[in-house]
Tab-separated table of N, CA and C in Angstrom:
chain	number	residue	atom	x	y	z
X	134	MET	N	-29.235	-2.124	26.295
X	134	MET	CA	-30.186	-2.036	25.204
X	134	MET	C	-31.604	-1.969	25.762
X	135	LYS	N	-31.896	-2.834	26.732
X	135	LYS	CA	-33.229	-2.843	27.310
X	135	LYS	C	-33.521	-1.510	27.998
X	136	MET	N	-32.466	-0.926	28.549
X	136	MET	CA	-32.637	0.351	29.222
X	136	MET	C	-33.098	1.426	28.220
X	137	PHE	N	-32.498	1.413	27.032
X	137	PHE	CA	-32.905	2.360	25.997
X	137	PHE	C	-34.374	2.164	25.625
X	138	THR	N	-34.744	0.925	25.374
X	138	THR	CA	-36.122	0.672	24.933
X	138	THR	C	-37.121	0.986	26.042
X	139	ASP	N	-36.762	0.687	27.287
X	139	ASP	CA	-37.657	1.020	28.404
X	139	ASP	C	-37.864	2.530	28.494
X	140	LYS	N	-36.785	3.291	28.303
X	140	LYS	CA	-36.885	4.753	28.338
X	140	LYS	C	-37.794	5.252	27.227
X	141	ILE	N	-37.609	4.691	26.036
X	141	ILE	CA	-38.394	5.117	24.878
X	141	ILE	C	-39.884	4.866	25.136
X	142	VAL	N	-40.197	3.668	25.623
X	142	VAL	CA	-41.596	3.336	25.915
X	142	VAL	C	-42.152	4.269	26.982
X	143	GLN	N	-41.375	4.534	28.008
X	143	GLN	CA	-41.816	5.422	29.089
X	143	GLN	C	-42.101	6.824	28.551
X	144	TYR	N	-41.220	7.338	27.703
X	144	TYR	CA	-41.427	8.671	27.119
X	144	TYR	C	-42.691	8.713	26.261
X	145	VAL	N	-42.935	7.647	25.499
X	145	VAL	CA	-44.138	7.591	24.651
X	145	VAL	C	-45.379	7.584	25.531
X	146	ILE	N	-45.365	6.777	26.601
X	146	ILE	CA	-46.512	6.708	27.523
X	146	ILE	C	-46.777	8.073	28.147
X	147	GLU	N	-45.703	8.778	28.495
X	147	GLU	CA	-45.841	10.104	29.110
X	147	GLU	C	-46.245	11.159	28.089
X	148	GLY	N	-46.156	10.809	26.814
X	148	GLY	CA	-46.514	11.778	25.783
X	148	GLY	C	-45.375	12.691	25.378
X	149	ASN	N	-44.170	12.355	25.807
X	149	ASN	CA	-42.995	13.165	25.487
X	149	ASN	C	-42.337	12.596	24.224
X	150	VAL	N	-42.901	12.953	23.082
X	150	VAL	CA	-42.476	12.398	21.801
X	150	VAL	C	-41.069	12.858	21.426
X	151	THR	N	-40.715	14.076	21.777
X	151	THR	CA	-39.396	14.608	21.428
X	151	THR	C	-38.282	13.787	22.069
X	152	LEU	N	-38.439	13.506	23.383
X	152	LEU	CA	-37.422	12.692	24.062
X	152	LEU	C	-37.437	11.256	23.540
X	153	ALA	N	-38.609	10.744	23.225
X	153	ALA	CA	-38.696	9.383	22.668
X	153	ALA	C	-37.952	9.325	21.339
X	154	LYS	N	-38.128	10.360	20.525
X	154	LYS	CA	-37.441	10.420	19.229
X	154	LYS	C	-35.929	10.499	19.428
X	155	THR	N	-35.490	11.347	20.346
X	155	THR	CA	-34.053	11.517	20.617
X	155	THR	C	-33.438	10.201	21.088
X	156	GLU	N	-34.108	9.512	21.991
X	156	GLU	CA	-33.602	8.232	22.505
X	156	GLU	C	-33.576	7.169	21.399
X	157	THR	N	-34.611	7.179	20.558
X	157	THR	CA	-34.674	6.217	19.465
X	157	THR	C	-33.515	6.446	18.495
X	158	GLU	N	-33.257	7.715	18.163
X	158	GLU	CA	-32.140	8.023	17.268
X	158	GLU	C	-30.817	7.601	17.893
X	159	ALA	N	-30.643	7.868	19.182
X	159	ALA	CA	-29.405	7.489	19.869
X	159	ALA	C	-29.220	5.977	19.825
X	160	LEU	N	-30.311	5.246	20.060
X	160	LEU	CA	-30.255	3.789	20.012
X	160	LEU	C	-29.877	3.303	18.613
X	161	LEU	N	-30.513	3.889	17.600
X	161	LEU	CA	-30.225	3.484	16.215
X	161	LEU	C	-28.783	3.799	15.827
X	162	TYR	N	-28.304	4.995	16.186
X	162	TYR	CA	-26.936	5.368	15.859
X	162	TYR	C	-25.926	4.471	16.566
X	163	THR	N	-26.209	4.138	17.819
X	163	THR	CA	-25.324	3.247	18.568
X	163	THR	C	-25.264	1.873	17.910
X	164	LYS	N	-26.439	1.348	17.580
X	164	LYS	CA	-26.518	0.035	16.937
X	164	LYS	C	-25.821	0.051	15.572
X	165	LEU	N	-26.069	1.089	14.797
X	165	LEU	CA	-25.455	1.215	13.478
X	165	LEU	C	-23.940	1.310	13.595
X	166	ASN	N	-23.466	2.090	14.534
X	166	ASN	CA	-22.033	2.241	14.764
X	166	ASN	C	-21.398	0.902	15.124
X	167	ASP	N	-22.056	0.144	15.999
X	167	ASP	CA	-21.546	-1.186	16.372
X	167	ASP	C	-21.464	-2.102	15.156
X	168	MET	N	-22.503	-2.055	14.324
X	168	MET	CA	-22.529	-2.914	13.135
X	168	MET	C	-21.437	-2.499	12.142
X	169	LEU	N	-21.236	-1.193	11.987
X	169	LEU	CA	-20.189	-0.716	11.071
X	169	LEU	C	-18.801	-1.114	11.550
X	170	LYS	N	-18.563	-1.023	12.848
X	170	LYS	CA	-17.266	-1.438	13.386
X	170	LYS	C	-17.023	-2.906	13.110
X	171	LEU	N	-18.047	-3.713	13.344
X	171	LEU	CA	-17.932	-5.148	13.110
X	171	LEU	C	-17.675	-5.427	11.629
X	172	THR	N	-18.456	-4.786	10.778
X	172	THR	CA	-18.330	-4.989	9.339
X	172	THR	C	-16.965	-4.531	8.854
X	173	THR	N	-16.502	-3.396	9.357
X	173	THR	CA	-15.203	-2.870	8.944
X	173	THR	C	-14.098	-3.847	9.318
X	174	LYS	N	-14.178	-4.402	10.508
X	174	LYS	CA	-13.157	-5.355	10.939
X	174	LYS	C	-13.149	-6.596	10.061
X	175	GLU	N	-14.312	-6.974	9.533
X	175	GLU	CA	-14.398	-8.161	8.688
X	175	GLU	C	-14.059	-7.858	7.234
X	176	ILE	N	-14.537	-6.741	6.719
X	176	ILE	CA	-14.435	-6.458	5.287
X	176	ILE	C	-13.127	-5.787	4.894
X	177	VAL	N	-12.678	-4.812	5.642
X	177	VAL	CA	-11.514	-4.024	5.237
X	177	VAL	C	-10.279	-4.885	4.997
X	178	PRO	N	-9.928	-5.816	5.890
X	178	PRO	CA	-8.735	-6.618	5.605
X	178	PRO	C	-8.854	-7.421	4.309
X	179	GLU	N	-10.023	-7.978	4.052
X	179	GLU	CA	-10.217	-8.750	2.819
X	179	GLU	C	-10.143	-7.847	1.595
X	180	ALA	N	-10.780	-6.685	1.673
X	180	ALA	CA	-10.749	-5.743	0.549
X	180	ALA	C	-9.319	-5.267	0.307
X	181	TYR	N	-8.589	-5.002	1.380
X	181	TYR	CA	-7.204	-4.556	1.252
X	181	TYR	C	-6.362	-5.620	0.560
X	182	LYS	N	-6.531	-6.863	0.995
X	182	LYS	CA	-5.781	-7.958	0.370
X	182	LYS	C	-6.107	-8.052	-1.118
X	183	GLU	N	-7.386	-7.906	-1.434
X	183	GLU	CA	-7.814	-8.016	-2.823
X	183	GLU	C	-7.231	-6.881	-3.667
X	184	VAL	N	-7.274	-5.662	-3.144
X	184	VAL	CA	-6.746	-4.519	-3.893
X	184	VAL	C	-5.239	-4.647	-4.077
X	185	VAL	N	-4.536	-5.024	-3.028
X	185	VAL	CA	-3.084	-5.192	-3.127
X	185	VAL	C	-2.759	-6.308	-4.114
X	186	GLY	N	-3.525	-7.377	-4.061
X	186	GLY	CA	-3.312	-8.484	-4.998
X	186	GLY	C	-3.536	-8.056	-6.433
X	187	MET	N	-4.599	-7.292	-6.660
X	187	MET	CA	-4.883	-6.823	-8.018
X	187	MET	C	-3.792	-5.880	-8.502
X	188	ALA	N	-3.328	-5.005	-7.629
X	188	ALA	CA	-2.264	-4.077	-8.014
X	188	ALA	C	-0.996	-4.845	-8.371
X	189	GLY	N	-0.717	-5.888	-7.624
X	189	GLY	CA	0.451	-6.721	-7.919
X	189	GLY	C	0.329	-7.411	-9.264
X	190	LEU	N	-0.861	-7.908	-9.560
X	190	LEU	CA	-1.079	-8.563	-10.852
X	190	LEU	C	-0.917	-7.589	-12.011
X	191	VAL	N	-1.450	-6.386	-11.834
X	191	VAL	CA	-1.329	-5.370	-12.881
X	191	VAL	C	0.133	-5.026	-13.107
X	192	GLU	N	0.874	-4.864	-12.025
X	192	GLU	CA	2.296	-4.531	-12.135
X	192	GLU	C	3.062	-5.663	-12.811
X	193	LYS	N	2.764	-6.905	-12.438
X	193	LYS	CA	3.420	-8.048	-13.080
X	193	LYS	C	3.123	-8.080	-14.564
X	194	LYS	N	1.851	-7.869	-14.931
X	194	LYS	CA	1.459	-7.895	-16.333
X	194	LYS	C	2.157	-6.776	-17.090
X	195	LYS	N	2.235	-5.607	-16.482
X	195	LYS	CA	2.889	-4.476	-17.129
X	195	LYS	C	4.361	-4.791	-17.385
X	196	LYS	N	5.036	-5.337	-16.380
X	196	LYS	CA	6.440	-5.690	-16.552
X	196	LYS	C	6.598	-6.756	-17.623
X	197	LYS	N	5.708	-7.755	-17.597
X	197	LYS	CA	5.764	-8.839	-18.573
X	197	LYS	C	5.567	-8.290	-19.985
X	198	ASP	N	4.585	-7.403	-20.152
X	198	ASP	CA	4.326	-6.811	-21.463
X	198	ASP	C	5.523	-5.999	-21.936
X	199	ASP	N	6.108	-5.205	-21.040
X	199	ASP	CA	7.252	-4.380	-21.418
X	199	ASP	C	8.441	-5.243	-21.830
X	200	GLU	N	8.646	-6.342	-21.117
X	200	GLU	CA	9.785	-7.199	-21.403
X	200	GLU	C	9.592	-8.020	-22.676
X	201	GLU	N	8.369	-8.406	-22.973
X	201	GLU	CA	8.149	-9.359	-24.035
X	201	GLU	C	7.713	-8.758	-25.366
X	202	LEU	N	7.554	-7.449	-25.443
X	202	LEU	CA	7.186	-6.857	-26.724
X	202	LEU	C	8.348	-6.985	-27.693
X	203	ASP	N	8.018	-7.274	-28.924
X	203	ASP	CA	9.052	-7.411	-29.942
X	203	ASP	C	9.547	-6.032	-30.342
X	204	PRO	N	10.856	-5.896	-30.548
X	204	PRO	CA	11.376	-4.610	-31.020
X	204	PRO	C	10.845	-4.307	-32.422
X	205	VAL	N	10.736	-3.035	-32.739
X	205	VAL	CA	10.251	-2.633	-34.059
X	205	VAL	C	11.211	-3.171	-35.119
X	206	GLY	N	10.629	-3.798	-36.125
X	206	GLY	CA	11.424	-4.372	-37.207
X	206	GLY	C	11.880	-5.790	-36.933
X	207	ALA	N	11.685	-6.277	-35.711
X	207	ALA	CA	12.103	-7.638	-35.368
X	207	ALA	C	10.917	-8.447	-34.855
X	208	GLU	N	9.745	-8.211	-35.439
X	208	GLU	CA	8.545	-8.914	-34.999
X	208	GLU	C	8.638	-10.385	-35.371
X	209	ASP	N	7.992	-11.208	-34.565
X	209	ASP	CA	7.942	-12.640	-34.880
X	209	ASP	C	6.494	-13.039	-35.132
X	210	ASN	N	6.229	-14.333	-35.264
X	210	ASN	CA	4.876	-14.824	-35.565
X	210	ASN	C	3.972	-14.875	-34.343
X	211	ASP	N	4.516	-14.632	-33.155
X	211	ASP	CA	3.708	-14.622	-31.934
X	211	ASP	C	3.071	-13.245	-31.787
X	212	VAL	N	1.970	-13.036	-32.503
X	212	VAL	CA	1.345	-11.719	-32.598
X	212	VAL	C	0.852	-11.222	-31.242
X	213	ASN	N	0.215	-12.090	-30.455
X	213	ASN	CA	-0.348	-11.649	-29.174
X	213	ASN	C	0.639	-11.762	-28.012
X	214	ASN	N	1.878	-12.109	-28.305
X	214	ASN	CA	2.959	-12.171	-27.305
X	214	ASN	C	2.608	-13.001	-26.076
X	215	ASP	N	1.962	-14.149	-26.302
X	215	ASP	CA	1.660	-15.020	-25.171
X	215	ASP	C	2.703	-16.121	-25.009
X	216	GLY	N	3.737	-16.073	-25.821
X	216	GLY	CA	4.832	-17.025	-25.679
X	216	GLY	C	4.731	-18.229	-26.591
X	217	GLU	N	3.661	-18.318	-27.359
X	217	GLU	CA	3.517	-19.454	-28.270
X	217	GLU	C	2.804	-19.015	-29.545
X	218	VAL	N	3.177	-19.659	-30.643
X	218	VAL	CA	2.521	-19.389	-31.912
X	218	VAL	C	1.391	-20.401	-32.046
X	219	ASP	N	0.147	-19.904	-32.133
X	219	ASP	CA	-0.998	-20.811	-32.172
X	219	ASP	C	-2.100	-20.243	-33.060
X	220	ASN	N	-3.294	-20.818	-32.980
X	220	ASN	CA	-4.424	-20.386	-33.817
X	220	ASN	C	-4.804	-18.930	-33.585
X	221	GLN	N	-4.637	-18.460	-32.353
X	221	GLN	CA	-4.963	-17.057	-32.064
X	221	GLN	C	-4.081	-16.121	-32.886
X	222	ASP	N	-2.798	-16.454	-32.979
X	222	ASP	CA	-1.885	-15.628	-33.761
X	222	ASP	C	-2.250	-15.663	-35.246
X	223	GLU	N	-2.632	-16.837	-35.719
X	223	GLU	CA	-3.051	-16.970	-37.119
X	223	GLU	C	-4.297	-16.113	-37.375
X	224	TYR	N	-5.262	-16.189	-36.469
X	224	TYR	CA	-6.478	-15.390	-36.600
X	224	TYR	C	-6.149	-13.896	-36.622
X	225	LEU	N	-5.289	-13.456	-35.690
X	225	LEU	CA	-4.930	-12.037	-35.625
X	225	LEU	C	-4.240	-11.573	-36.909
X	226	ASN	N	-3.361	-12.429	-37.474
X	226	ASN	CA	-2.703	-12.076	-38.736
X	226	ASN	C	-3.721	-11.911	-39.854
X	227	ILE	N	-4.654	-12.856	-39.961
X	227	ILE	CA	-5.686	-12.794	-41.005
X	227	ILE	C	-6.559	-11.553	-40.799
X	228	ARG	N	-6.948	-11.309	-39.559
X	228	ARG	CA	-7.809	-10.166	-39.237
X	228	ARG	C	-7.118	-8.847	-39.584
X	229	ARG	N	-5.854	-8.731	-39.209
X	229	ARG	CA	-5.116	-7.502	-39.512
X	229	ARG	C	-5.000	-7.298	-41.020
X	230	GLY	N	-4.770	-8.393	-41.748
X	230	GLY	CA	-4.691	-8.299	-43.205
X	230	GLY	C	-6.005	-7.817	-43.803
X	231	ALA	N	-7.117	-8.368	-43.314
X	231	ALA	CA	-8.441	-7.981	-43.824
X	231	ALA	C	-8.737	-6.515	-43.508
X	232	VAL	N	-8.389	-6.083	-42.302
X	232	VAL	CA	-8.618	-4.689	-41.922
X	232	VAL	C	-7.763	-3.767	-42.789
X	233	GLY	N	-6.506	-4.131	-42.976
X	233	GLY	CA	-5.624	-3.325	-43.816
X	233	GLY	C	-6.136	-3.232	-45.239
X	234	LYS	N	-6.619	-4.355	-45.763
X	234	LYS	CA	-7.155	-4.380	-47.121
X	234	LYS	C	-8.391	-3.476	-47.228
X	235	ALA	N	-9.278	-3.553	-46.242
X	235	ALA	CA	-10.490	-2.728	-46.238
X	235	ALA	C	-10.135	-1.240	-46.155
X	236	ILE	N	-9.151	-0.914	-45.358
X	236	ILE	CA	-8.721	0.488	-45.246
X	236	ILE	C	-8.155	0.960	-46.576
X	237	GLY	N	-7.348	0.101	-47.230
X	237	GLY	CA	-6.780	0.453	-48.533
X	237	GLY	C	-7.867	0.698	-49.571
X	238	LYS	N	-8.894	-0.161	-49.583
X	238	LYS	CA	-10.007	0.020	-50.530
X	238	LYS	C	-10.734	1.332	-50.250
X	239	ARG	N	-10.954	1.616	-48.992
X	239	ARG	CA	-11.677	2.842	-48.626
X	239	ARG	C	-10.883	4.073	-49.064
X	240	LYS	N	-9.563	4.037	-48.872
X	240	LYS	CA	-8.725	5.165	-49.275
X	240	LYS	C	-8.793	5.348	-50.791
X	241	ARG	N	-8.734	4.247	-51.539
X	241	ARG	CA	-8.810	4.329	-52.990
X	241	ARG	C	-10.161	4.876	-53.428
X	242	ASN	N	-11.241	4.411	-52.788
X	242	ASN	CA	-12.591	4.904	-53.117
X	242	ASN	C	-12.737	6.385	-52.806
X	243	ASP	N	-12.163	6.796	-51.680
X	243	ASP	CA	-12.231	8.210	-51.329
X	243	ASP	C	-11.466	9.060	-52.337
X	244	LYS	N	-10.330	8.548	-52.805
X	244	LYS	CA	-9.536	9.262	-53.803
X	244	LYS	C	-10.321	9.396	-55.106
X	245	ASP	N	-10.979	8.302	-55.535
X	245	ASP	CA	-11.771	8.310	-56.771
X	245	ASP	C	-12.921	9.316	-56.653
X	246	ASP	N	-13.531	9.401	-55.484
X	246	ASP	CA	-14.650	10.325	-55.291
X	246	ASP	C	-14.191	11.777	-55.358
X	247	ASP	N	-12.953	12.032	-54.912
X	247	ASP	CA	-12.434	13.391	-54.929
X	247	ASP	C	-12.161	13.881	-56.351
X	248	GLU	N	-11.879	12.966	-57.257
X	248	GLU	CA	-11.510	13.365	-58.626
X	248	GLU	C	-12.695	13.592	-59.454
């Protein structure tokens, strides 16, 4: 490293700016390359583990959702399919009823407007 900087200083003193620039770029690229190698060795394994872990979670959730969905016509009170009937399911039932009612009113109003 010191050899690079000594060369750069010598070129500047001699007035050879082109060679000083070339040496400076070489030094920067070398340093950057070293830092990237170090960073890659530290970051890539962790990122890989994280991505593989996330993919596994998504796959598990997908399988769980596929297995636990209620068949059509055989729905139960567990609306969100989390395995238990609780306040969330009650809220979802009420919300769906309100949305359905609002849609029905809108359809009736639209029909009245057409006539």
